[in-house]
PDB file of C-alpha atoms in Angstrom:
ATOM      1  CA  UNK A   1       5.294   0.849 -19.326  1.00 49.00           C
ATOM      2  CA  UNK A   2       1.989   2.334 -20.397  1.00 50.00           C
ATOM      3  CA  UNK A   3       1.048   5.373 -18.262  1.00 49.00           C
ATOM      4  CA  UNK A   4      -1.555   4.684 -15.604  1.00 48.00           C
ATOM      5  CA  UNK A   5      -4.914   6.341 -15.332  1.00 50.00           C
ATOM      6  CA  UNK A   6      -5.485   9.276 -13.035  1.00 56.00           C
ATOM      7  CA  UNK A   7      -7.522   7.044 -10.743  1.00 73.00           C
ATOM      8  CA  UNK A   8      -4.503   4.977  -9.782  1.00 91.00           C
ATOM      9  CA  UNK A   9      -2.264   5.791  -6.827  1.00 93.00           C
ATOM     10  CA  UNK A  10       1.228   4.534  -6.102  1.00 95.00           C
ATOM     11  CA  UNK A  11       1.744   3.793  -2.406  1.00 95.00           C
ATOM     12  CA  UNK A  12       5.226   3.412  -0.915  1.00 96.00           C
ATOM     13  CA  UNK A  13       5.305   2.100   2.640  1.00 94.00           C
ATOM     14  CA  UNK A  14       8.716   1.974   4.323  1.00 92.00           C
ATOM     15  CA  UNK A  15       9.750   0.796   7.772  1.00 87.00           C
ATOM     16  CA  UNK A  16      12.710  -0.658   9.600  1.00 83.00           C
ATOM     17  CA  UNK A  17      12.942  -3.834   7.527  1.00 83.00           C
ATOM     18  CA  UNK A  18      11.450  -3.180   4.097  1.00 89.00           C
ATOM     19  CA  UNK A  19       9.862  -0.879   1.544  1.00 93.00           C
ATOM     20  CA  UNK A  20       6.603  -2.165   0.071  1.00 92.00           C
ATOM     21  CA  UNK A  21       5.360  -0.849  -3.243  1.00 94.00           C
ATOM     22  CA  UNK A  22       1.595  -0.939  -3.788  1.00 92.00           C
ATOM     23  CA  UNK A  23      -0.661   0.186  -6.586  1.00 92.00           C
ATOM     24  CA  UNK A  24      -4.177   1.182  -5.601  1.00 89.00           C
ATOM     25  CA  UNK A  25      -6.757   0.923  -8.367  1.00 87.00           C
ATOM     26  CA  UNK A  26     -10.534   0.688  -8.539  1.00 83.00           C
ATOM     27  CA  UNK A  27     -10.217  -3.032  -7.811  1.00 82.00           C
ATOM     28  CA  UNK A  28      -8.211  -2.566  -4.619  1.00 81.00           C
ATOM     29  CA  UNK A  29      -4.650  -2.544  -3.300  1.00 82.00           C
ATOM     30  CA  UNK A  30      -2.029  -4.740  -5.003  1.00 87.00           C
ATOM     31  CA  UNK A  31       1.486  -5.412  -3.758  1.00 88.00           C
ATOM     32  CA  UNK A  32       3.851  -4.859  -6.701  1.00 92.00           C
ATOM     33  CA  UNK A  33       7.291  -5.092  -5.125  1.00 91.00           C
ATOM     34  CA  UNK A  34       9.147  -5.369  -1.846  1.00 90.00           C
ATOM     35  CA  UNK A  35      12.671  -4.210  -1.077  1.00 91.00           C
ATOM     36  CA  UNK A  36      14.343  -5.484   2.092  1.00 89.00           C
ATOM     37  CA  UNK A  37      16.422  -3.127   4.207  1.00 88.00           C
ATOM     38  CA  UNK A  38      16.080  -0.283   6.676  1.00 88.00           C
ATOM     39  CA  UNK A  39      13.763   2.378   5.245  1.00 92.00           C
ATOM     40  CA  UNK A  40      13.360   4.364   8.443  1.00 91.00           C
ATOM     41  CA  UNK A  41      14.088   7.944   7.382  1.00 93.00           C
ATOM     42  CA  UNK A  42      15.987   8.628  10.616  1.00 88.00           C
ATOM     43  CA  UNK A  43      18.042   5.440  10.898  1.00 84.00           C
ATOM     44  CA  UNK A  44      18.365   4.157   7.328  1.00 81.00           C
ATOM     45  CA  UNK A  45      20.734   5.597   4.741  1.00 89.00           C
ATOM     46  CA  UNK A  46      18.843   8.390   3.023  1.00 93.00           C
ATOM     47  CA  UNK A  47      20.609   8.241  -0.366  1.00 94.00           C
ATOM     48  CA  UNK A  48      19.671   4.551  -0.650  1.00 94.00           C
ATOM     49  CA  UNK A  49      16.092   5.291   0.432  1.00 95.00           C
ATOM     50  CA  UNK A  50      15.775   8.110  -2.112  1.00 96.00           C
ATOM     51  CA  UNK A  51      17.171   5.843  -4.822  1.00 95.00           C
ATOM     52  CA  UNK A  52      14.600   3.134  -4.047  1.00 95.00           C
ATOM     53  CA  UNK A  53      11.749   5.673  -4.025  1.00 95.00           C
ATOM     54  CA  UNK A  54      12.932   7.098  -7.350  1.00 95.00           C
ATOM     55  CA  UNK A  55      13.127   3.639  -8.923  1.00 94.00           C
ATOM     56  CA  UNK A  56       9.571   2.862  -7.824  1.00 94.00           C
ATOM     57  CA  UNK A  57       8.348   6.182  -9.214  1.00 93.00           C
ATOM     58  CA  UNK A  58      10.027   5.459 -12.541  1.00 92.00           C
ATOM     59  CA  UNK A  59       8.592   1.959 -12.732  1.00 92.00           C
ATOM     60  CA  UNK A  60       5.036   3.102 -12.028  1.00 91.00           C
ATOM     61  CA  UNK A  61       4.521   6.495 -13.733  1.00 88.00           C
ATOM     62  CA  UNK A  62       1.208   7.360 -12.108  1.00 90.00           C
ATOM     63  CA  UNK A  63       0.204  10.930 -11.367  1.00 90.00           C
ATOM     64  CA  UNK A  64      -0.542  10.436  -7.686  1.00 93.00           C
ATOM     65  CA  UNK A  65       1.618   8.887  -5.003  1.00 95.00           C
ATOM     66  CA  UNK A  66       1.566   8.482  -1.232  1.00 95.00           C
ATOM     67  CA  UNK A  67       4.881   7.957   0.520  1.00 96.00           C
ATOM     68  CA  UNK A  68       4.799   6.823   4.134  1.00 95.00           C
ATOM     69  CA  UNK A  69       8.136   6.229   5.842  1.00 95.00           C
ATOM     70  CA  UNK A  70       8.967   5.530   9.448  1.00 90.00           C
ATOM     71  CA  UNK A  71      10.757   8.562  10.874  1.00 90.00           C
ATOM     72  CA  UNK A  72       9.174  11.122   8.532  1.00 93.00           C
ATOM     73  CA  UNK A  73       7.512  13.388  11.064  1.00 89.00           C
ATOM     74  CA  UNK A  74       8.710  16.971  10.661  1.00 93.00           C
ATOM     75  CA  UNK A  75       7.232  19.343   8.053  1.00 95.00           C
ATOM     76  CA  UNK A  76      10.785  19.869   6.769  1.00 96.00           C
ATOM     77  CA  UNK A  77      11.276  16.180   5.978  1.00 95.00           C
ATOM     78  CA  UNK A  78       7.854  15.928   4.320  1.00 96.00           C
ATOM     79  CA  UNK A  79       8.546  18.997   2.183  1.00 96.00           C
ATOM     80  CA  UNK A  80      11.939  17.591   1.194  1.00 96.00           C
ATOM     81  CA  UNK A  81      10.396  14.335  -0.054  1.00 95.00           C
ATOM     82  CA  UNK A  82       7.638  16.155  -1.931  1.00 95.00           C
ATOM     83  CA  UNK A  83      10.242  18.330  -3.625  1.00 95.00           C
ATOM     84  CA  UNK A  84      12.085  15.227  -4.871  1.00 94.00           C
ATOM     85  CA  UNK A  85       9.076  14.351  -6.989  1.00 93.00           C
ATOM     86  CA  UNK A  86       7.640  17.772  -7.739  1.00 90.00           C
ATOM     87  CA  UNK A  87       6.326  16.615 -11.116  1.00 88.00           C
ATOM     88  CA  UNK A  88       3.882  14.272  -9.344  1.00 88.00           C
ATOM     89  CA  UNK A  89       1.056  14.829  -6.874  1.00 92.00           C
ATOM     90  CA  UNK A  90       2.920  13.377  -3.910  1.00 94.00           C
ATOM     91  CA  UNK A  91       1.822  13.235  -0.291  1.00 94.00           C
ATOM     92  CA  UNK A  92       4.633  12.508   2.163  1.00 96.00           C
ATOM     93  CA  UNK A  93       3.938  11.274   5.682  1.00 95.00           C
ATOM     94  CA  UNK A  94       4.998   8.825   8.369  1.00 93.00           C
ATOM     95  CA  UNK A  95       4.156   5.130   8.124  1.00 91.00           C
ATOM     96  CA  UNK A  96       1.601   5.615  10.908  1.00 91.00           C
ATOM     97  CA  UNK A  97      -0.116   8.470   9.079  1.00 92.00           C
ATOM     98  CA  UNK A  98      -0.204   6.307   5.968  1.00 92.00           C
ATOM     99  CA  UNK A  99      -1.809   3.452   7.899  1.00 91.00           C
ATOM    100  CA  UNK A 100      -4.613   5.710   9.144  1.00 92.00           C
ATOM    101  CA  UNK A 101      -5.031   7.220   5.676  1.00 89.00           C
ATOM    102  CA  UNK A 102      -5.473   3.784   4.116  1.00 88.00           C
ATOM    103  CA  UNK A 103      -7.481   1.990   6.758  1.00 88.00           C
ATOM    104  CA  UNK A 104      -9.384   4.631   8.722  1.00 91.00           C
ATOM    105  CA  UNK A 105      -9.759   7.576   6.316  1.00 86.00           C
ATOM    106  CA  UNK A 106     -13.273   8.488   7.466  1.00 86.00           C
ATOM    107  CA  UNK A 107     -13.631   6.834  10.864  1.00 88.00           C
ATOM    108  CA  UNK A 108     -11.923   6.381  14.201  1.00 91.00           C
ATOM    109  CA  UNK A 109      -9.836   3.298  14.817  1.00 93.00           C
ATOM    110  CA  UNK A 110      -6.710   1.790  16.329  1.00 94.00           C
ATOM    111  CA  UNK A 111      -3.588   0.946  14.325  1.00 94.00           C
ATOM    112  CA  UNK A 112      -0.932  -1.461  15.602  1.00 94.00           C
ATOM    113  CA  UNK A 113       2.247  -1.813  13.546  1.00 91.00           C
ATOM    114  CA  UNK A 114       4.500  -4.714  14.533  1.00 93.00           C
ATOM    115  CA  UNK A 115       7.736  -4.868  12.583  1.00 89.00           C
ATOM    116  CA  UNK A 116      11.337  -4.063  13.455  1.00 88.00           C
ATOM    117  CA  UNK A 117       9.825  -1.582  15.900  1.00 88.00           C
ATOM    118  CA  UNK A 118       6.234  -1.193  17.045  1.00 92.00           C
ATOM    119  CA  UNK A 119       3.618   1.557  17.074  1.00 90.00           C
ATOM    120  CA  UNK A 120       0.290   1.699  18.910  1.00 94.00           C
ATOM    121  CA  UNK A 121      -2.039   4.566  18.069  1.00 94.00           C
ATOM    122  CA  UNK A 122      -5.729   5.495  18.052  1.00 94.00           C
ATOM    123  CA  UNK A 123      -7.441   7.971  15.792  1.00 92.00           C
ATOM    124  CA  UNK A 124     -10.049   9.885  17.792  1.00 89.00           C
ATOM    125  CA  UNK A 125     -11.850  12.492  15.763  1.00 84.00           C
ATOM    126  CA  UNK A 126      -9.256  14.950  14.592  1.00 79.00           C
ATOM    127  CA  UNK A 127      -6.451  13.803  16.871  1.00 87.00           C
ATOM    128  CA  UNK A 128      -4.152  10.794  17.145  1.00 89.00           C
ATOM    129  CA  UNK A 129      -3.240   9.292  20.513  1.00 90.00           C
ATOM    130  CA  UNK A 130       0.019   7.351  20.381  1.00 90.00           C
ATOM    131  CA  UNK A 131       1.618   5.188  23.065  1.00 89.00           C
ATOM    132  CA  UNK A 132       4.725   3.031  23.043  1.00 85.00           C
ATOM    133  CA  UNK A 133       7.089   3.336  20.112  1.00 80.00           C
ATOM    134  CA  UNK A 134       9.976   4.309  22.354  1.00 82.00           C
ATOM    135  CA  UNK A 135      12.661   3.185  19.923  1.00 77.00           C
ATOM    136  CA  UNK A 136      15.059   0.285  19.778  1.00 73.00           C
ATOM    137  CA  UNK A 137      17.312   1.221  22.686  1.00 75.00           C
ATOM    138  CA  UNK A 138      14.450   1.273  25.182  1.00 79.00           C
ATOM    139  CA  UNK A 139      12.418  -1.383  23.411  1.00 71.00           C
ATOM    140  CA  UNK A 140       9.227  -1.428  21.361  1.00 89.00           C
ATOM    141  CA  UNK A 141       6.675  -3.864  22.776  1.00 92.00           C
ATOM    142  CA  UNK A 142       6.101  -6.932  20.632  1.00 94.00           C
ATOM    143  CA  UNK A 143       8.521  -5.824  17.920  1.00 95.00           C
ATOM    144  CA  UNK A 144      11.092  -7.901  16.093  1.00 94.00           C
ATOM    145  CA  UNK A 145      13.818  -5.946  17.854  1.00 94.00           C
ATOM    146  CA  UNK A 146      12.310  -6.613  21.295  1.00 96.00           C
ATOM    147  CA  UNK A 147      12.015 -10.318  20.487  1.00 97.00           C
ATOM    148  CA  UNK A 148      15.638 -10.458  19.326  1.00 97.00           C
ATOM    149  CA  UNK A 149      16.800  -8.504  22.348  1.00 96.00           C
ATOM    150  CA  UNK A 150      15.065 -10.898  24.737  1.00 97.00           C
ATOM    151  CA  UNK A 151      16.353 -13.915  22.814  1.00 98.00           C
ATOM    152  CA  UNK A 152      19.942 -12.686  23.023  1.00 98.00           C
ATOM    153  CA  UNK A 153      19.619 -12.053  26.753  1.00 97.00           C
ATOM    154  CA  UNK A 154      18.213 -15.542  27.360  1.00 98.00           C
ATOM    155  CA  UNK A 155      20.931 -17.078  25.188  1.00 98.00           C
ATOM    156  CA  UNK A 156      23.645 -15.437  27.284  1.00 97.00           C
ATOM    157  CA  UNK A 157      21.879 -16.459  30.492  1.00 97.00           C
ATOM    158  CA  UNK A 158      21.680 -20.026  29.173  1.00 97.00           C
ATOM    159  CA  UNK A 159      25.436 -20.040  28.675  1.00 96.00           C
ATOM    160  CA  UNK A 160      25.750 -18.792  32.259  1.00 96.00           C
ATOM    161  CA  UNK A 161      23.765 -21.836  33.432  1.00 95.00           C
ATOM    162  CA  UNK A 162      20.419 -20.217  34.251  1.00 96.00           C
ATOM    163  CA  UNK A 163      18.423 -22.222  31.675  1.00 94.00           C
ATOM    164  CA  UNK A 164      18.596 -25.616  29.978  1.00 94.00           C
ATOM    165  CA  UNK A 165      16.935 -25.600  26.560  1.00 96.00           C
ATOM    166  CA  UNK A 166      18.851 -27.489  23.896  1.00 97.00           C
ATOM    167  CA  UNK A 167      16.501 -26.548  21.053  1.00 98.00           C
ATOM    168  CA  UNK A 168      16.914 -22.850  21.762  1.00 98.00           C
ATOM    169  CA  UNK A 169      20.660 -23.075  22.444  1.00 97.00           C
ATOM    170  CA  UNK A 170      21.415 -24.986  19.244  1.00 97.00           C
ATOM    171  CA  UNK A 171      19.407 -22.539  17.121  1.00 98.00           C
ATOM    172  CA  UNK A 172      21.001 -19.454  18.660  1.00 98.00           C
ATOM    173  CA  UNK A 173      24.494 -20.919  18.213  1.00 97.00           C
ATOM    174  CA  UNK A 174      23.920 -20.765  14.472  1.00 97.00           C
ATOM    175  CA  UNK A 175      24.202 -16.988  14.908  1.00 97.00           C
ATOM    176  CA  UNK A 176      26.354 -16.560  18.023  1.00 97.00           C
ATOM    177  CA  UNK A 177      29.208 -19.038  18.562  1.00 95.00           C
ATOM    178  CA  UNK A 178      29.881 -17.930  22.131  1.00 96.00           C
ATOM    179  CA  UNK A 179      29.220 -15.215  24.712  1.00 96.00           C
ATOM    180  CA  UNK A 180      32.102 -13.150  23.416  1.00 96.00           C
ATOM    181  CA  UNK A 181      30.912 -13.562  19.835  1.00 97.00           C
ATOM    182  CA  UNK A 182      27.407 -12.388  20.759  1.00 97.00           C
ATOM    183  CA  UNK A 183      28.665  -9.378  22.700  1.00 96.00           C
ATOM    184  CA  UNK A 184      31.082  -8.420  19.914  1.00 96.00           C
ATOM    185  CA  UNK A 185      28.441  -8.673  17.189  1.00 97.00           C
ATOM    186  CA  UNK A 186      25.854  -6.694  19.145  1.00 95.00           C
ATOM    187  CA  UNK A 187      28.096  -3.933  20.494  1.00 94.00           C
ATOM    188  CA  UNK A 188      30.827  -3.634  17.874  1.00 95.00           C
ATOM    189  CA  UNK A 189      29.193  -4.763  14.652  1.00 95.00           C
ATOM    190  CA  UNK A 190      25.658  -3.455  15.215  1.00 90.00           C
ATOM    191  CA  UNK A 191      24.040  -6.853  14.711  1.00 94.00           C
ATOM    192  CA  UNK A 192      20.388  -6.535  13.636  1.00 91.00           C
ATOM    193  CA  UNK A 193      18.640  -8.133  16.599  1.00 94.00           C
ATOM    194  CA  UNK A 194      15.285  -8.164  14.785  1.00 93.00           C
ATOM    195  CA  UNK A 195      16.632 -10.872  12.466  1.00 94.00           C
ATOM    196  CA  UNK A 196      16.434 -13.299  15.404  1.00 97.00           C
ATOM    197  CA  UNK A 197      12.628 -13.146  15.518  1.00 97.00           C
ATOM    198  CA  UNK A 198      12.180 -15.948  12.918  1.00 96.00           C
ATOM    199  CA  UNK A 199      14.669 -18.070  14.878  1.00 98.00           C
ATOM    200  CA  UNK A 200      12.581 -17.627  18.026  1.00 98.00           C
ATOM    201  CA  UNK A 201       9.379 -18.513  16.155  1.00 98.00           C
ATOM    202  CA  UNK A 202      10.992 -21.650  14.711  1.00 97.00           C
ATOM    203  CA  UNK A 203      12.192 -22.734  18.158  1.00 98.00           C
ATOM    204  CA  UNK A 204       8.768 -22.078  19.676  1.00 98.00           C
ATOM    205  CA  UNK A 205       7.112 -24.210  16.972  1.00 97.00           C
ATOM    206  CA  UNK A 206       9.566 -26.985  17.877  1.00 97.00           C
ATOM    207  CA  UNK A 207       8.612 -26.839  21.564  1.00 97.00           C
ATOM    208  CA  UNK A 208      11.434 -24.752  23.044  1.00 98.00           C
ATOM    209  CA  UNK A 209      10.258 -23.526  26.491  1.00 98.00           C
ATOM    210  CA  UNK A 210      12.466 -20.421  26.326  1.00 98.00           C
ATOM    211  CA  UNK A 211      11.236 -19.445  22.861  1.00 98.00           C
ATOM    212  CA  UNK A 212       7.600 -20.014  23.833  1.00 98.00           C
ATOM    213  CA  UNK A 213       8.158 -17.833  26.897  1.00 98.00           C
ATOM    214  CA  UNK A 214       9.579 -15.035  24.703  1.00 98.00           C
ATOM    215  CA  UNK A 215       6.636 -15.251  22.298  1.00 98.00           C
ATOM    216  CA  UNK A 216       4.063 -15.231  25.090  1.00 98.00           C
ATOM    217  CA  UNK A 217       5.802 -12.374  26.913  1.00 97.00           C
ATOM    218  CA  UNK A 218       5.864 -10.146  23.839  1.00 97.00           C
ATOM    219  CA  UNK A 219       2.250 -10.998  22.950  1.00 97.00           C
ATOM    220  CA  UNK A 220       1.272 -10.059  26.498  1.00 97.00           C
ATOM    221  CA  UNK A 221       3.036  -6.724  26.046  1.00 96.00           C
ATOM    222  CA  UNK A 222       1.170  -6.061  22.791  1.00 96.00           C
ATOM    223  CA  UNK A 223      -2.163  -6.923  24.421  1.00 96.00           C
ATOM    224  CA  UNK A 224      -1.429  -4.556  27.312  1.00 95.00           C
ATOM    225  CA  UNK A 225      -0.707  -1.642  24.970  1.00 94.00           C
ATOM    226  CA  UNK A 226      -3.856  -2.294  22.939  1.00 94.00           C
ATOM    227  CA  UNK A 227      -5.933  -2.507  26.094  1.00 93.00           C
ATOM    228  CA  UNK A 228      -4.482   0.784  27.306  1.00 92.00           C
ATOM    229  CA  UNK A 229      -5.492   2.454  24.037  1.00 91.00           C
ATOM    230  CA  UNK A 230      -8.980   0.985  24.305  1.00 89.00           C
ATOM    231  CA  UNK A 231      -9.289   2.321  27.854  1.00 87.00           C
ATOM    232  CA  UNK A 232      -8.154   5.769  26.725  1.00 82.00           C
ATOM    233  CA  UNK A 233     -10.548   5.845  23.769  1.00 79.00           C
ATOM    234  CA  UNK A 234     -13.394   3.450  23.091  1.00 69.00           C
ATOM    235  CA  UNK A 235     -13.238  -0.309  23.572  1.00 70.00           C
ATOM    236  CA  UNK A 236     -15.498  -0.743  20.540  1.00 84.00           C
ATOM    237  CA  UNK A 237     -13.015   0.851  18.135  1.00 89.00           C
ATOM    238  CA  UNK A 238     -11.815  -1.503  15.368  1.00 92.00           C
ATOM    239  CA  UNK A 239      -8.155  -2.520  15.486  1.00 93.00           C
ATOM    240  CA  UNK A 240      -5.978  -2.916  12.421  1.00 93.00           C
ATOM    241  CA  UNK A 241      -2.861  -5.097  12.749  1.00 94.00           C
ATOM    242  CA  UNK A 242      -0.012  -4.323  10.356  1.00 90.00           C
ATOM    243  CA  UNK A 243       3.721  -4.847   9.998  1.00 88.00           C
ATOM    244  CA  UNK A 244       6.361  -7.326   8.990  1.00 87.00           C
ATOM    245  CA  UNK A 245       5.755  -9.700  11.906  1.00 92.00           C
ATOM    246  CA  UNK A 246       2.212 -10.256  10.649  1.00 90.00           C
ATOM    247  CA  UNK A 247       2.915 -10.832   6.965  1.00 84.00           C
ATOM    248  CA  UNK A 248       2.815 -14.598   7.325  1.00 86.00           C
ATOM    249  CA  UNK A 249       1.425 -17.163   9.700  1.00 90.00           C
ATOM    250  CA  UNK A 250       3.725 -18.008  12.619  1.00 95.00           C
ATOM    251  CA  UNK A 251       3.216 -19.113  16.194  1.00 96.00           C
ATOM    252  CA  UNK A 252       3.492 -15.423  17.093  1.00 96.00           C
ATOM    253  CA  UNK A 253       0.755 -14.282  14.701  1.00 94.00           C
ATOM    254  CA  UNK A 254      -1.563 -17.167  15.613  1.00 94.00           C
ATOM    255  CA  UNK A 255      -1.265 -16.744  19.356  1.00 95.00           C
ATOM    256  CA  UNK A 256      -1.534 -12.960  19.121  1.00 95.00           C
ATOM    257  CA  UNK A 257      -4.827 -13.236  17.231  1.00 93.00           C
ATOM    258  CA  UNK A 258      -6.099 -15.819  19.714  1.00 94.00           C
ATOM    259  CA  UNK A 259      -5.191 -13.562  22.657  1.00 95.00           C
ATOM    260  CA  UNK A 260      -6.891 -10.513  21.165  1.00 94.00           C
ATOM    261  CA  UNK A 261     -10.024 -12.438  20.234  1.00 92.00           C
ATOM    262  CA  UNK A 262     -10.328 -13.739  23.796  1.00 94.00           C
ATOM    263  CA  UNK A 263     -10.116 -10.103  24.932  1.00 92.00           C
ATOM    264  CA  UNK A 264     -13.008  -9.248  22.567  1.00 90.00           C
ATOM    265  CA  UNK A 265     -10.868  -6.914  20.481  1.00 91.00           C
ATOM    266  CA  UNK A 266     -12.686  -5.940  17.283  1.00 89.00           C
ATOM    267  CA  UNK A 267     -10.147  -6.888  14.617  1.00 88.00           C
ATOM    268  CA  UNK A 268     -10.248  -5.753  11.018  1.00 81.00           C
ATOM    269  CA  UNK A 269      -9.015  -8.128   8.299  1.00 65.00           C
ATOM    270  CA  UNK A 270      -5.222  -8.152   8.151  1.00 55.00           C
ATOM    271  CA  UNK A 271      -4.943  -8.033   4.361  1.00 46.00           C
ATOM    272  CA  UNK A 272      -2.705  -4.983   3.819  1.00 38.00           C
ATOM    273  CA  UNK A 273       0.885  -6.110   3.550  1.00 41.00           C
ATOM    274  CA  UNK A 274      -0.013  -9.722   4.308  1.00 42.00           C
ATOM    275  CA  UNK A 275       0.975 -12.741   2.283  1.00 38.00           C
ATOM    276  CA  UNK A 276      -1.820 -14.875   0.800  1.00 32.00           C
ATOM    277  CA  UNK A 277      -1.089 -17.612   3.346  1.00 32.00           C
ATOM    278  CA  UNK A 278      -1.930 -15.429   6.330  1.00 35.00           C
ATOM    279  CA  UNK A 279      -5.484 -16.128   7.517  1.00 37.00           C
ATOM    280  CA  UNK A 280      -8.157 -13.446   7.514  1.00 38.00           C
ATOM    281  CA  UNK A 281      -9.578 -12.622  10.936  1.00 36.00           C
TER     282      UNK A 281
END
């Protein structure tokens, strides 16, 4: 491949479900590749992550690169990643720091990342105020993991006779054959609960009361966290929505946007990391 100009920047954005490879040029930001998997520096497998980063660097031999990975917080981790690619001008940071760098480089704003986990943060002058993002075990509001966790709980409760929802039950049984199967997969096999989010969205689109309740509950949680940030900062700050759950149009993305608009949240266009089918705000 022909070497790129010095004006171009390679941007690698990794989270709990994928690594996205972007090239920023004078004409804007272009998604070049996406690799599915866990690219959280703390929970993913580091040799695999390093291999994917190296492959992207080799494919796009630009002089400058920005690497933002979930879980990269300590100076030691950032220095380690920079040292891997010492021949380039590399900036290593967390996925949240990357989001602010790309979307609010010279102004204050609020970033909400909704993927496997979730992050809510506001940039206020020289400081960043972060709330939520407690991790999978405790639950990240509005995240794919939280949606899958709630879906699994309601599935088990349905089998115990608390709910009657055939649409939801039939869809969940494609993944879990029984109570024992669900418990075994979650506790012994480390089943990725976030993979149930699309199942919930499909059920909600088909009119499942339980799935709709899960979607609305998680949207309500997201709205509460955003409102708390607005109270702690400035309600007029623009909000940028990012993350895997917002890469395409679903009942979750539509209803979330509707909820935030009714609350007079100032939304920026959701074009970074989005598919062409996802509507602009």
